[in-house]
mmCIF file of N, CA, C and O in Angstrom:
data_model
loop_
_atom_site.group_PDB
_atom_site.id
_atom_site.type_symbol
_atom_site.label_atom_id
_atom_site.label_comp_id
_atom_site.label_asym_id
_atom_site.label_seq_id
_atom_site.Cartn_x
_atom_site.Cartn_y
_atom_site.Cartn_z
ATOM 1 N N MET O 1 -21.711 -26.218 5.449
ATOM 2 C CA MET O 1 -20.640 -25.279 5.208
ATOM 3 C C MET O 1 -19.812 -25.730 3.997
ATOM 4 O O MET O 1 -19.397 -24.897 3.202
ATOM 5 N N THR O 2 -19.577 -27.020 3.879
ATOM 6 C CA THR O 2 -18.803 -27.522 2.745
ATOM 7 C C THR O 2 -19.519 -27.240 1.436
ATOM 8 O O THR O 2 -18.902 -26.823 0.453
ATOM 9 N N LYS O 3 -20.832 -27.423 1.450
ATOM 10 C CA LYS O 3 -21.626 -27.181 0.241
ATOM 11 C C LYS O 3 -21.505 -25.715 -0.195
ATOM 12 O O LYS O 3 -21.356 -25.416 -1.374
ATOM 13 N N ARG O 4 -21.553 -24.817 0.769
ATOM 14 C CA ARG O 4 -21.427 -23.386 0.444
ATOM 15 C C ARG O 4 -20.036 -23.078 -0.114
ATOM 16 O O ARG O 4 -19.891 -22.352 -1.088
ATOM 17 N N PHE O 5 -19.007 -23.642 0.505
ATOM 18 C CA PHE O 5 -17.645 -23.422 0.025
ATOM 19 C C PHE O 5 -17.483 -23.928 -1.404
ATOM 20 O O PHE O 5 -16.925 -23.248 -2.262
ATOM 21 N N LEU O 6 -17.983 -25.130 -1.669
ATOM 22 C CA LEU O 6 -17.862 -25.701 -3.000
ATOM 23 C C LEU O 6 -18.651 -24.911 -4.042
ATOM 24 O O LEU O 6 -18.321 -24.942 -5.222
ATOM 25 N N SER O 7 -19.677 -24.196 -3.623
ATOM 26 C CA SER O 7 -20.463 -23.400 -4.573
ATOM 27 C C SER O 7 -19.648 -22.253 -5.168
ATOM 28 O O SER O 7 -20.002 -21.717 -6.213
ATOM 29 N N TYR O 8 -18.547 -21.880 -4.528
ATOM 30 C CA TYR O 8 -17.687 -20.818 -5.044
ATOM 31 C C TYR O 8 -16.714 -21.332 -6.110
ATOM 32 O O TYR O 8 -16.063 -20.545 -6.782
ATOM 33 N N LEU O 9 -16.593 -22.628 -6.234
ATOM 34 C CA LEU O 9 -15.638 -23.228 -7.159
ATOM 35 C C LEU O 9 -16.333 -23.711 -8.424
ATOM 36 O O LEU O 9 -17.511 -24.051 -8.402
ATOM 37 N N PRO O 10 -15.618 -23.785 -9.534
ATOM 38 C CA PRO O 10 -16.220 -24.319 -10.760
ATOM 39 C C PRO O 10 -16.450 -25.827 -10.633
ATOM 40 O O PRO O 10 -15.804 -26.502 -9.835
ATOM 41 N N SER O 11 -17.368 -26.341 -11.435
ATOM 42 C CA SER O 11 -17.665 -27.778 -11.415
ATOM 43 C C SER O 11 -16.513 -28.591 -11.994
ATOM 44 O O SER O 11 -16.329 -29.751 -11.649
ATOM 45 N N SER O 12 -15.754 -28.000 -12.880
ATOM 46 C CA SER O 12 -14.663 -28.691 -13.548
ATOM 47 C C SER O 12 -13.483 -27.729 -13.671
ATOM 48 O O SER O 12 -13.648 -26.519 -13.656
ATOM 49 N N VAL O 13 -12.301 -28.284 -13.834
ATOM 50 C CA VAL O 13 -11.109 -27.473 -14.009
ATOM 51 C C VAL O 13 -11.176 -26.671 -15.314
ATOM 52 O O VAL O 13 -10.511 -25.656 -15.475
ATOM 53 N N TYR O 14 -12.019 -27.126 -16.245
ATOM 54 C CA TYR O 14 -12.131 -26.473 -17.551
ATOM 55 C C TYR O 14 -13.211 -25.389 -17.584
ATOM 56 O O TYR O 14 -13.416 -24.757 -18.601
ATOM 57 N N GLU O 15 -13.905 -25.166 -16.477
ATOM 58 C CA GLU O 15 -14.946 -24.135 -16.409
ATOM 59 C C GLU O 15 -14.453 -22.942 -15.601
ATOM 60 O O GLU O 15 -13.630 -23.074 -14.705
ATOM 61 N N ALA O 16 -15.018 -21.795 -15.921
ATOM 62 C CA ALA O 16 -14.730 -20.592 -15.130
ATOM 63 C C ALA O 16 -15.535 -20.659 -13.829
ATOM 64 O O ALA O 16 -16.599 -21.263 -13.790
ATOM 65 N N PRO O 17 -15.033 -20.060 -12.751
ATOM 66 C CA PRO O 17 -15.795 -20.068 -11.504
ATOM 67 C C PRO O 17 -17.071 -19.251 -11.643
ATOM 68 O O PRO O 17 -17.163 -18.350 -12.473
ATOM 69 N N PRO O 18 -18.079 -19.547 -10.818
ATOM 70 C CA PRO O 18 -19.316 -18.780 -10.882
ATOM 71 C C PRO O 18 -19.070 -17.321 -10.488
ATOM 72 O O PRO O 18 -18.234 -17.030 -9.640
ATOM 73 N N VAL O 19 -19.797 -16.419 -11.130
ATOM 74 C CA VAL O 19 -19.648 -14.991 -10.867
ATOM 75 C C VAL O 19 -21.004 -14.413 -10.503
ATOM 76 O O VAL O 19 -21.996 -14.656 -11.193
ATOM 77 N N LEU O 20 -21.051 -13.670 -9.420
ATOM 78 C CA LEU O 20 -22.284 -13.009 -9.013
ATOM 79 C C LEU O 20 -22.380 -11.642 -9.680
ATOM 80 O O LEU O 20 -21.363 -11.004 -9.954
ATOM 81 N N ALA O 21 -23.599 -11.203 -9.893
ATOM 82 C CA ALA O 21 -23.808 -9.855 -10.431
ATOM 83 C C ALA O 21 -23.353 -8.836 -9.383
ATOM 84 O O ALA O 21 -23.516 -9.063 -8.181
ATOM 85 N N PRO O 22 -22.768 -7.723 -9.811
ATOM 86 C CA PRO O 22 -22.325 -6.720 -8.839
ATOM 87 C C PRO O 22 -23.499 -6.106 -8.088
ATOM 88 O O PRO O 22 -24.591 -5.963 -8.628
ATOM 89 N N ASP O 23 -23.254 -5.755 -6.846
ATOM 90 C CA ASP O 23 -24.266 -5.115 -6.011
ATOM 91 C C ASP O 23 -24.395 -3.656 -6.444
ATOM 92 O O ASP O 23 -23.418 -2.913 -6.394
ATOM 93 N N PRO O 24 -25.582 -3.222 -6.868
ATOM 94 C CA PRO O 24 -25.736 -1.827 -7.317
ATOM 95 C C PRO O 24 -25.500 -0.802 -6.199
ATOM 96 O O PRO O 24 -25.166 0.343 -6.465
ATOM 97 N N ALA O 25 -25.636 -1.238 -4.949
ATOM 98 C CA ALA O 25 -25.419 -0.313 -3.831
ATOM 99 C C ALA O 25 -23.931 -0.107 -3.546
ATOM 100 O O ALA O 25 -23.551 0.836 -2.857
ATOM 101 N N ASP O 26 -23.081 -0.976 -4.080
ATOM 102 C CA ASP O 26 -21.643 -0.884 -3.846
ATOM 103 C C ASP O 26 -20.986 -0.214 -5.048
ATOM 104 O O ASP O 26 -20.785 -0.817 -6.083
ATOM 105 N N SER O 27 -20.637 1.034 -4.901
ATOM 106 C CA SER O 27 -20.055 1.808 -5.992
ATOM 107 C C SER O 27 -18.672 1.281 -6.362
ATOM 108 O O SER O 27 -17.832 1.056 -5.488
ATOM 109 N N PRO O 28 -18.397 1.080 -7.652
ATOM 110 C CA PRO O 28 -17.062 0.627 -8.053
ATOM 111 C C PRO O 28 -15.994 1.699 -7.829
ATOM 112 O O PRO O 28 -14.805 1.414 -7.817
ATOM 113 N N ASP O 29 -16.412 2.932 -7.620
ATOM 114 C CA ASP O 29 -15.477 4.039 -7.403
ATOM 115 C C ASP O 29 -15.219 4.314 -5.928
ATOM 116 O O ASP O 29 -14.525 5.269 -5.596
ATOM 117 N N ARG O 30 -15.777 3.493 -5.037
ATOM 118 C CA ARG O 30 -15.618 3.786 -3.609
ATOM 119 C C ARG O 30 -14.169 3.602 -3.180
ATOM 120 O O ARG O 30 -13.444 2.803 -3.734
ATOM 121 N N ARG O 31 -13.778 4.397 -2.226
ATOM 122 C CA ARG O 31 -12.426 4.322 -1.670
ATOM 123 C C ARG O 31 -12.545 4.298 -0.162
ATOM 124 O O ARG O 31 -13.364 4.993 0.413
ATOM 125 N N ASP O 32 -11.731 3.519 0.448
ATOM 126 C CA ASP O 32 -11.681 3.500 1.901
ATOM 127 C C ASP O 32 -10.323 4.050 2.303
ATOM 128 O O ASP O 32 -9.312 3.355 2.223
ATOM 129 N N GLU O 33 -10.323 5.280 2.712
ATOM 130 C CA GLU O 33 -9.075 5.977 3.031
ATOM 131 C C GLU O 33 -8.312 5.320 4.171
ATOM 132 O O GLU O 33 -7.102 5.469 4.279
ATOM 133 N N GLU O 34 -9.009 4.568 5.012
ATOM 134 C CA GLU O 34 -8.351 3.919 6.143
ATOM 135 C C GLU O 34 -7.309 2.891 5.690
ATOM 136 O O GLU O 34 -6.331 2.626 6.385
ATOM 137 N N LEU O 35 -7.488 2.322 4.501
ATOM 138 C CA LEU O 35 -6.522 1.349 3.999
ATOM 139 C C LEU O 35 -5.147 1.974 3.765
ATOM 140 O O LEU O 35 -4.132 1.299 3.867
ATOM 141 N N PHE O 36 -5.117 3.254 3.459
ATOM 142 C CA PHE O 36 -3.838 3.924 3.218
ATOM 143 C C PHE O 36 -2.992 4.013 4.477
ATOM 144 O O PHE O 36 -1.762 4.039 4.413
ATOM 145 N N THR O 37 -3.638 4.056 5.643
ATOM 146 C CA THR O 37 -2.894 4.160 6.895
ATOM 147 C C THR O 37 -2.839 2.839 7.652
ATOM 148 O O THR O 37 -1.990 2.666 8.510
ATOM 149 N N LEU O 38 -3.727 1.904 7.336
ATOM 150 C CA LEU O 38 -3.775 0.639 8.052
ATOM 151 C C LEU O 38 -2.580 -0.256 7.741
ATOM 152 O O LEU O 38 -1.970 -0.839 8.627
ATOM 153 N N ILE O 39 -2.228 -0.363 6.485
ATOM 154 C CA ILE O 39 -1.122 -1.228 6.069
ATOM 155 C C ILE O 39 0.163 -0.407 6.070
ATOM 156 O O ILE O 39 0.295 0.544 5.304
ATOM 157 N N PRO O 40 1.108 -0.760 6.936
ATOM 158 C CA PRO O 40 2.335 0.051 7.064
ATOM 159 C C PRO O 40 3.277 -0.113 5.873
ATOM 160 O O PRO O 40 3.276 -1.132 5.195
ATOM 161 N N ARG O 41 4.067 0.913 5.621
ATOM 162 C CA ARG O 41 5.058 0.852 4.539
ATOM 163 C C ARG O 41 6.205 -0.097 4.894
ATOM 164 O O ARG O 41 6.740 -0.776 4.027
ATOM 165 N N LYS O 42 6.584 -0.118 6.149
ATOM 166 C CA LYS O 42 7.679 -0.981 6.597
ATOM 167 C C LYS O 42 7.155 -2.420 6.681
ATOM 168 O O LYS O 42 6.238 -2.716 7.443
ATOM 169 N N ARG O 43 7.728 -3.317 5.907
ATOM 170 C CA ARG O 43 7.227 -4.685 5.780
ATOM 171 C C ARG O 43 7.333 -5.501 7.062
ATOM 172 O O ARG O 43 6.620 -6.482 7.226
ATOM 173 N N THR O 44 8.186 -5.121 7.986
ATOM 174 C CA THR O 44 8.344 -5.889 9.222
ATOM 175 C C THR O 44 7.403 -5.425 10.327
ATOM 176 O O THR O 44 7.364 -6.029 11.394
ATOM 177 N N THR O 45 6.632 -4.384 10.075
ATOM 178 C CA THR O 45 5.673 -3.876 11.050
ATOM 179 C C THR O 45 4.364 -4.659 10.932
ATOM 180 O O THR O 45 3.911 -4.971 9.839
ATOM 181 N N THR O 46 3.776 -4.974 12.074
ATOM 182 C CA THR O 46 2.522 -5.733 12.057
ATOM 183 C C THR O 46 1.331 -4.798 11.874
ATOM 184 O O THR O 46 1.419 -3.589 12.126
ATOM 185 N N PHE O 47 0.212 -5.388 11.435
ATOM 186 C CA PHE O 47 -1.042 -4.642 11.324
ATOM 187 C C PHE O 47 -2.200 -5.611 11.473
ATOM 188 O O PHE O 47 -2.013 -6.832 11.457
ATOM 189 N N ASP O 48 -3.385 -5.097 11.650
ATOM 190 C CA ASP O 48 -4.578 -5.909 11.870
ATOM 191 C C ASP O 48 -5.109 -6.422 10.531
ATOM 192 O O ASP O 48 -5.841 -5.730 9.833
ATOM 193 N N ILE O 49 -4.730 -7.646 10.168
ATOM 194 C CA ILE O 49 -5.124 -8.210 8.877
ATOM 195 C C ILE O 49 -6.627 -8.439 8.809
ATOM 196 O O ILE O 49 -7.239 -8.284 7.748
ATOM 197 N N ARG O 50 -7.249 -8.780 9.933
ATOM 198 C CA ARG O 50 -8.708 -8.979 9.919
ATOM 199 C C ARG O 50 -9.438 -7.683 9.572
ATOM 200 O O ARG O 50 -10.424 -7.688 8.856
ATOM 201 N N LYS O 51 -8.945 -6.591 10.090
ATOM 202 C CA LYS O 51 -9.553 -5.302 9.777
ATOM 203 C C LYS O 51 -9.372 -4.977 8.300
ATOM 204 O O LYS O 51 -10.287 -4.493 7.634
ATOM 205 N N ALA O 52 -8.203 -5.265 7.749
ATOM 206 C CA ALA O 52 -7.950 -5.023 6.326
ATOM 207 C C ALA O 52 -8.889 -5.865 5.463
ATOM 208 O O ALA O 52 -9.451 -5.377 4.480
ATOM 209 N N ILE O 53 -9.078 -7.120 5.832
ATOM 210 C CA ILE O 53 -9.977 -7.989 5.074
ATOM 211 C C ILE O 53 -11.411 -7.483 5.161
ATOM 212 O O ILE O 53 -12.140 -7.458 4.169
ATOM 213 N N ARG O 54 -11.832 -7.057 6.359
ATOM 214 C CA ARG O 54 -13.201 -6.509 6.512
ATOM 215 C C ARG O 54 -13.410 -5.296 5.612
ATOM 216 O O ARG O 54 -14.482 -5.106 5.046
ATOM 217 N N LEU O 55 -12.381 -4.464 5.476
ATOM 218 C CA LEU O 55 -12.508 -3.264 4.646
ATOM 219 C C LEU O 55 -12.535 -3.599 3.155
ATOM 220 O O LEU O 55 -13.188 -2.915 2.370
ATOM 221 N N MET O 56 -11.818 -4.650 2.744
ATOM 222 C CA MET O 56 -11.704 -4.972 1.323
ATOM 223 C C MET O 56 -12.732 -5.986 0.836
ATOM 224 O O MET O 56 -13.073 -5.989 -0.343
ATOM 225 N N ALA O 57 -13.209 -6.855 1.704
ATOM 226 C CA ALA O 57 -14.088 -7.950 1.278
ATOM 227 C C ALA O 57 -15.538 -7.495 1.151
ATOM 228 O O ALA O 57 -15.940 -6.475 1.713
ATOM 229 N N ASP O 58 -16.286 -8.286 0.413
ATOM 230 C CA ASP O 58 -17.718 -8.047 0.296
ATOM 231 C C ASP O 58 -18.388 -8.317 1.635
ATOM 232 O O ASP O 58 -17.809 -8.922 2.523
ATOM 233 N N GLU O 59 -19.635 -7.942 1.741
ATOM 234 C CA GLU O 59 -20.370 -8.097 2.988
ATOM 235 C C GLU O 59 -20.969 -9.485 3.174
ATOM 236 O O GLU O 59 -21.884 -9.655 3.945
ATOM 237 N N VAL O 60 -20.484 -10.486 2.477
ATOM 238 C CA VAL O 60 -21.000 -11.846 2.610
ATOM 239 C C VAL O 60 -20.278 -12.515 3.768
ATOM 240 O O VAL O 60 -19.071 -12.523 3.825
ATOM 241 N N ARG O 61 -21.048 -13.072 4.693
ATOM 242 C CA ARG O 61 -20.448 -13.739 5.849
ATOM 243 C C ARG O 61 -21.108 -15.088 6.050
ATOM 244 O O ARG O 61 -22.289 -15.233 5.844
ATOM 245 N N SER O 62 -20.339 -16.024 6.495
ATOM 246 C CA SER O 62 -20.920 -17.312 6.869
ATOM 247 C C SER O 62 -21.164 -17.301 8.364
ATOM 248 O O SER O 62 -20.550 -16.535 9.102
ATOM 249 N N SER O 63 -22.048 -18.156 8.817
ATOM 250 C CA SER O 63 -22.349 -18.200 10.248
ATOM 251 C C SER O 63 -21.133 -18.668 11.040
ATOM 252 O O SER O 63 -20.915 -18.238 12.151
ATOM 253 N N ARG O 64 -20.307 -19.540 10.465
ATOM 254 C CA ARG O 64 -19.148 -20.060 11.193
ATOM 255 C C ARG O 64 -18.078 -18.988 11.389
ATOM 256 O O ARG O 64 -17.515 -18.846 12.461
ATOM 257 N N SER O 65 -17.788 -18.197 10.348
ATOM 258 C CA SER O 65 -16.725 -17.195 10.487
ATOM 259 C C SER O 65 -17.150 -16.025 11.365
ATOM 260 O O SER O 65 -16.330 -15.308 11.877
ATOM 261 N N ALA O 66 -18.462 -15.850 11.537
ATOM 262 C CA ALA O 66 -18.946 -14.753 12.366
ATOM 263 C C ALA O 66 -18.960 -15.115 13.850
ATOM 264 O O ALA O 66 -19.122 -14.249 14.700
ATOM 265 N N ARG O 67 -18.781 -16.401 14.175
ATOM 266 C CA ARG O 67 -18.782 -16.820 15.563
ATOM 267 C C ARG O 67 -17.566 -16.286 16.302
ATOM 268 O O ARG O 67 -16.481 -16.242 15.759
ATOM 269 N N SER O 68 -17.777 -15.924 17.553
ATOM 270 C CA SER O 68 -16.621 -15.504 18.358
ATOM 271 C C SER O 68 -15.796 -16.741 18.682
ATOM 272 O O SER O 68 -16.323 -17.823 18.898
ATOM 273 N N GLY O 69 -14.519 -16.592 18.696
ATOM 274 C CA GLY O 69 -13.636 -17.698 18.999
ATOM 275 C C GLY O 69 -13.206 -18.497 17.805
ATOM 276 O O GLY O 69 -12.377 -19.373 17.911
ATOM 277 N N HIS O 70 -13.743 -18.215 16.648
ATOM 278 C CA HIS O 70 -13.352 -18.963 15.449
ATOM 279 C C HIS O 70 -11.964 -18.532 15.029
ATOM 280 O O HIS O 70 -11.628 -17.371 15.049
ATOM 281 N N GLY O 71 -11.157 -19.468 14.651
ATOM 282 C CA GLY O 71 -9.810 -19.146 14.198
ATOM 283 C C GLY O 71 -8.795 -19.097 15.315
ATOM 284 O O GLY O 71 -7.741 -18.505 15.180
ATOM 285 N N GLY O 72 -9.130 -19.694 16.453
ATOM 286 C CA GLY O 72 -8.154 -19.772 17.537
ATOM 287 C C GLY O 72 -8.117 -18.572 18.447
ATOM 288 O O GLY O 72 -7.221 -18.423 19.225
ATOM 289 N N ARG O 73 -9.098 -17.724 18.354
ATOM 290 C CA ARG O 73 -9.117 -16.564 19.262
ATOM 291 C C ARG O 73 -10.296 -16.620 20.184
ATOM 292 O O ARG O 73 -11.271 -17.147 19.991
#
């Protein structure tokens, strides 16, 4: 897991991080309308941050984060 995490970082502070080619199946113009209603306007109102991350993040998952109970739940 550490090796995979480190693969996302540059080898040196003077290098740019590695960049993957965009997925042709993922349209850059896509919109997820659910994000407009998921995150509330009132800053003190709670919302499901995991759901927001799932909607915004790429489909790359590690085996550890996909396990049930990870993260204290």
